[in-house]
Short mmCIF file of C-alpha atoms in Angstrom, two decimals:
data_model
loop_
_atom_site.label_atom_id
_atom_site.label_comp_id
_atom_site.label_asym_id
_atom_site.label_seq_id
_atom_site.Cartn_x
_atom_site.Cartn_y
_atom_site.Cartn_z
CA UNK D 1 0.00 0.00 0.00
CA UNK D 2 0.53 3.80 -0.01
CA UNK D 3 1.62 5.50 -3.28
CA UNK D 4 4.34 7.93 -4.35
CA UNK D 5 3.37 10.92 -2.14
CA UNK D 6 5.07 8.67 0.88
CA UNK D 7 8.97 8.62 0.01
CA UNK D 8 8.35 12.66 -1.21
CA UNK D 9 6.73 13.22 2.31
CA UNK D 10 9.33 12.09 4.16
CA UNK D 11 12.47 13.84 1.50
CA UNK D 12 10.86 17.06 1.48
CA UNK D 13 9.88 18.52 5.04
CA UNK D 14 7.69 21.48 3.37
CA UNK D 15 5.04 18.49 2.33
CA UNK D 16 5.39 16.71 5.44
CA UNK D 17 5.12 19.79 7.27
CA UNK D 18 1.53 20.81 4.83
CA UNK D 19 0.38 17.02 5.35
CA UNK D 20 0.89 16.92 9.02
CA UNK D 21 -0.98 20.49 8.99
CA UNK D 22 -3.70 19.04 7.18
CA UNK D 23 -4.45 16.16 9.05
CA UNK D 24 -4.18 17.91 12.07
CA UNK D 25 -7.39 20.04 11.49
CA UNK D 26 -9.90 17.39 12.68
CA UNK D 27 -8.52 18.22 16.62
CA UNK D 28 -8.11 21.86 16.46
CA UNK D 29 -4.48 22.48 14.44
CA UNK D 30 -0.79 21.01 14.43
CA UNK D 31 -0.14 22.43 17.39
CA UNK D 32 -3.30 20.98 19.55
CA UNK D 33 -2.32 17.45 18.35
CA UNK D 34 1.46 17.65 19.64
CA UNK D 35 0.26 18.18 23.07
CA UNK D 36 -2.48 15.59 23.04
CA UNK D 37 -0.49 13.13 24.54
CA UNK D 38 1.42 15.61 26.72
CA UNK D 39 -2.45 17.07 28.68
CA UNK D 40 -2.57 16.47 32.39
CA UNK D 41 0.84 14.95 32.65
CA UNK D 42 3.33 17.17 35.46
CA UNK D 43 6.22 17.86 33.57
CA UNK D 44 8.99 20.35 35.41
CA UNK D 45 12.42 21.42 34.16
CA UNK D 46 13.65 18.41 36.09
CA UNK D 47 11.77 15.64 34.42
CA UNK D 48 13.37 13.32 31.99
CA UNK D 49 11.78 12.89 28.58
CA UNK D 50 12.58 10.54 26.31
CA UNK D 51 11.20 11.57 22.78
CA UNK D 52 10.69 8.46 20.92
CA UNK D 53 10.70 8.24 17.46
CA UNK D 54 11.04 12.37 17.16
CA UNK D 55 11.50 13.11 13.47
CA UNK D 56 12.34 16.51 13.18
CA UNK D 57 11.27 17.93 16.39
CA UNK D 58 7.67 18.65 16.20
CA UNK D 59 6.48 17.47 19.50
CA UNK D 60 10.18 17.57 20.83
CA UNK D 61 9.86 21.60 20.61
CA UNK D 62 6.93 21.54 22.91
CA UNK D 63 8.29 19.33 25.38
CA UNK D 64 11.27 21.09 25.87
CA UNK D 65 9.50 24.14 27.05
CA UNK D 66 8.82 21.95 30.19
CA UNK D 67 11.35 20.19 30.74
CA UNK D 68 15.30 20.77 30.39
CA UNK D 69 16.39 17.50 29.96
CA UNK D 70 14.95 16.23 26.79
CA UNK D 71 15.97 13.67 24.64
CA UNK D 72 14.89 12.78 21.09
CA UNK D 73 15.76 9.51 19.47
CA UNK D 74 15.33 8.57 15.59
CA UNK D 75 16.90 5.96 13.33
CA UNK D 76 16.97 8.78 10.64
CA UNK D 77 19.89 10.73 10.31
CA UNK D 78 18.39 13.25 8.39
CA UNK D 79 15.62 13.59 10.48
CA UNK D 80 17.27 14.15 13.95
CA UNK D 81 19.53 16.70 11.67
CA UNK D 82 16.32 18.82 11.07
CA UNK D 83 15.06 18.09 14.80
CA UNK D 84 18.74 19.17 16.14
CA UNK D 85 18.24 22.31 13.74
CA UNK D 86 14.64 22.99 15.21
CA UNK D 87 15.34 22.29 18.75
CA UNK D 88 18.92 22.94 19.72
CA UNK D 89 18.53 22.44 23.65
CA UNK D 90 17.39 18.68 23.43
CA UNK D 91 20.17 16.09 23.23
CA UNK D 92 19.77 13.07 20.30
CA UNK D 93 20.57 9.73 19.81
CA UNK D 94 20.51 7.71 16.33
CA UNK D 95 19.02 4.91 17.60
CA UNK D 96 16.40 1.74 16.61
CA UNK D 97 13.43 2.17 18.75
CA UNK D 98 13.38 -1.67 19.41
CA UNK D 99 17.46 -1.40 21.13
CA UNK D 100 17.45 1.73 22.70
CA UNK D 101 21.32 2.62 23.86
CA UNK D 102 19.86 3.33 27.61
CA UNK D 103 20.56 2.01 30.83
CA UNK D 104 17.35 0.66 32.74
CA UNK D 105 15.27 3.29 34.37
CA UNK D 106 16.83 6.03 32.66
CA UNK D 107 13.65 8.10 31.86
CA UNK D 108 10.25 9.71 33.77
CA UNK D 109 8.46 9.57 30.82
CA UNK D 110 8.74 8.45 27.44
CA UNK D 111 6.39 9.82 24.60
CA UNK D 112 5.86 9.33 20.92
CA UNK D 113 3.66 10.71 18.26
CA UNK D 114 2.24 8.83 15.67
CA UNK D 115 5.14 6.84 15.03
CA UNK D 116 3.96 3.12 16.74
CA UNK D 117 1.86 2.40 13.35
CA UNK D 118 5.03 2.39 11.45
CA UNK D 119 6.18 -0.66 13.18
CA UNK D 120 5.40 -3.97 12.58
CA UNK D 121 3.79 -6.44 15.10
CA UNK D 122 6.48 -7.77 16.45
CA UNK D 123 8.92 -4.95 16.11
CA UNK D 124 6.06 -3.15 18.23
CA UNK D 125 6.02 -5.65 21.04
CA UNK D 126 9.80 -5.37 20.95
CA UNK D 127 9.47 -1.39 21.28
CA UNK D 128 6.99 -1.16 24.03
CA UNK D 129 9.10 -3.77 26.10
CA UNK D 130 12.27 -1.35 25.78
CA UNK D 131 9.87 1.76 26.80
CA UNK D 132 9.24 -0.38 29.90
CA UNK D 133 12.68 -1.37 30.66
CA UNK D 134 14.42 2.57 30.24
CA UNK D 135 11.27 3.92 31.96
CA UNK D 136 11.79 4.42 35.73
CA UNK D 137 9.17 2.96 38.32
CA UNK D 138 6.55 5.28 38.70
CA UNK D 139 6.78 6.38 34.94
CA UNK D 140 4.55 7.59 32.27
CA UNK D 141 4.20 5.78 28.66
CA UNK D 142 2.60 8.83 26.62
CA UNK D 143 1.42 8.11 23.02
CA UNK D 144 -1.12 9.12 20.45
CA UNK D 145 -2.04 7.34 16.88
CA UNK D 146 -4.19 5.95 14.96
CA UNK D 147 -7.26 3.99 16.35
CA UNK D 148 -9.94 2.58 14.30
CA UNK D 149 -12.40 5.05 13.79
CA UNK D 150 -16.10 4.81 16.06
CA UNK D 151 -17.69 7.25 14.20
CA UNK D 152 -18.55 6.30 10.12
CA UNK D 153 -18.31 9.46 8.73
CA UNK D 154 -14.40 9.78 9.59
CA UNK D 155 -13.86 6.32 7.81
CA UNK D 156 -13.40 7.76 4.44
CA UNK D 157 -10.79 10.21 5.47
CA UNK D 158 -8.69 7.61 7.64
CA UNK D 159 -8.73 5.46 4.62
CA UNK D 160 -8.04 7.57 1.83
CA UNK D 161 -4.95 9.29 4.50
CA UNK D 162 -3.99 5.90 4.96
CA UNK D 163 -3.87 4.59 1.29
CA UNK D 164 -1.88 7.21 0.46
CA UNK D 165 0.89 7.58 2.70
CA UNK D 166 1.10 4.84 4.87
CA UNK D 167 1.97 0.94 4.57
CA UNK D 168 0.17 -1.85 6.17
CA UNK D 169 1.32 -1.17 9.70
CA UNK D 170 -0.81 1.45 9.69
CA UNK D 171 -3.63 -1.21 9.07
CA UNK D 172 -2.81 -3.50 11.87
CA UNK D 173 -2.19 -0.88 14.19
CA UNK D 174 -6.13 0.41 14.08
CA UNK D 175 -6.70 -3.64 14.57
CA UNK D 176 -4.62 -3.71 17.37
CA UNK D 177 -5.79 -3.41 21.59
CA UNK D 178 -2.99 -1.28 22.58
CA UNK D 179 -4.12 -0.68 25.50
CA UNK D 180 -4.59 -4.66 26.17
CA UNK D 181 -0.51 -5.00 24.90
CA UNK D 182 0.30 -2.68 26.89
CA UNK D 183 -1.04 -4.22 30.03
CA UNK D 184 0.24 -7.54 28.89
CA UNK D 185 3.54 -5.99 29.02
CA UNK D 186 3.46 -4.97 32.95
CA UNK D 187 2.00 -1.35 31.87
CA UNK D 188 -1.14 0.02 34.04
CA UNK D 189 -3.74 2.14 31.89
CA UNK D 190 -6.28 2.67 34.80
CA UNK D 191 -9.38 4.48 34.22
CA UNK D 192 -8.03 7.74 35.26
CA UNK D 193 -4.38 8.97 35.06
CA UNK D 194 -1.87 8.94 37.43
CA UNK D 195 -0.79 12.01 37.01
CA UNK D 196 -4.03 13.96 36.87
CA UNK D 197 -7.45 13.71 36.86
CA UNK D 198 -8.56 12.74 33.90
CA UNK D 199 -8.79 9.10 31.71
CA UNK D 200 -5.58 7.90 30.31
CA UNK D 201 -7.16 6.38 27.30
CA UNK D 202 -8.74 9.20 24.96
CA UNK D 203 -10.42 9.05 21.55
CA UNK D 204 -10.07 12.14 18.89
CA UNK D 205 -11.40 12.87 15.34
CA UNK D 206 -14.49 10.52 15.67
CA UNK D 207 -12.24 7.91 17.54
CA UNK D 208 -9.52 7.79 14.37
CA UNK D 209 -7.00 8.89 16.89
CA UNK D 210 -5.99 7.18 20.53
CA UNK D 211 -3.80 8.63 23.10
CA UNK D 212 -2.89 6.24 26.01
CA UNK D 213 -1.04 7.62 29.17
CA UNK D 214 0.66 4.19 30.94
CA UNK D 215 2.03 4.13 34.05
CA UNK D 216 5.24 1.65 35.00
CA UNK D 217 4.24 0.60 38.31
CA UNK D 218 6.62 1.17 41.45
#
């Protein structure tokens, strides 16, 4: 699956940028959806943030208004050279998702942004058991991306978004109980979130978008 307008998407930032943009609308604007997964979480200049999967910065930027010890990881080269380039205070690391270079319990929270529907199923199981290891007891596993839509009238868009610039990873992902993995993997996703008041599993866009807030336990 997807067509052309993928490879040019990810070579020229200015269409990445316009698609992000784009898709974005349907919860309020780019910069609404890079804090989805960041609302109600206590972040302070002291927190360590692992930015998983961080492209070129985009959510990276926003977190490191919060917190001063940021770090953004990224098997692309050219993409953590754009993200260094955007956000200059954050450290990086050129790094496979699935063998993060950390020690164990390196991190207060770890986040990523619609970059788990890239991976394949096992390559995803392998991922959110190295977010558990570098997390630190007591952490936060922040995330938002796709979720199969519970409203019919988003279905067209999700589709036509996903037939044209994604793979099917993207596919299995919207099949997939993250939330059930997740818990299957020692995570907690309790009905409200540990770190404020509110649920730590949220639907956007008619449900075509999922942000989970895990905690480690202690």
């Amino acid at each position: 699956m997807a067509t052309f307008l993928r490879p040019l998407s990810y070579r020229y930032q200015w269409l990445y940028d316009g698609i992000s943009a784009v898709a974005a609308l349907a919860v309020g604007g780019e910069s609404r959806f890079r804090r989805l997964a960041l609302e109600g979480l206590s972040i302070t200049p002291e927190t360590r943030v692992l930015d998983l999967c961080c492209g070129s910065g985009q959510a990276t930027q926003i977190i490191a208004q919060y917190s001063q010890q940021v770090t953004g990881l990224d098997a692309s080269r050219r993409s953590l050279s754009r993200a260094r380039a955007n956000v200059p205070t954050a450290e990086y690391v050129e790094a496979f998702a699935e063998n993060m270079p950390f020690e164990d319990c390196s991190f207060d929270l770890v986040h990523t942004s619609a970059a788990l529907h890239e991976m394949a199923p096992d390559q995803l199981q392998q991922i959110l058991r190295e977010v558990y290891r570098v997390l630190k007891p007591g952490g936060i596993f922040t995330l938002v991306d796709f979720h199969k839509p519970t409203n019919p009238i988003f279905w067209p868009g999700v589709a036509m978004f996903l037939w044209l610039f994604e793979t099917e990873t993207a596919w299995e992902l919207i099949d997939t109980d993250l939330k059930g993995l997740l818990a299957s993997m020692g995570f907690q996703v309790a009905l409200s979130s540990p770190m404020a008041d509110r649920t730590a599993f949220r639907l956007y866009a008619g449900g075509s978008l999922q942000v989970i807030q895990a905690l480690k336990p202690s």
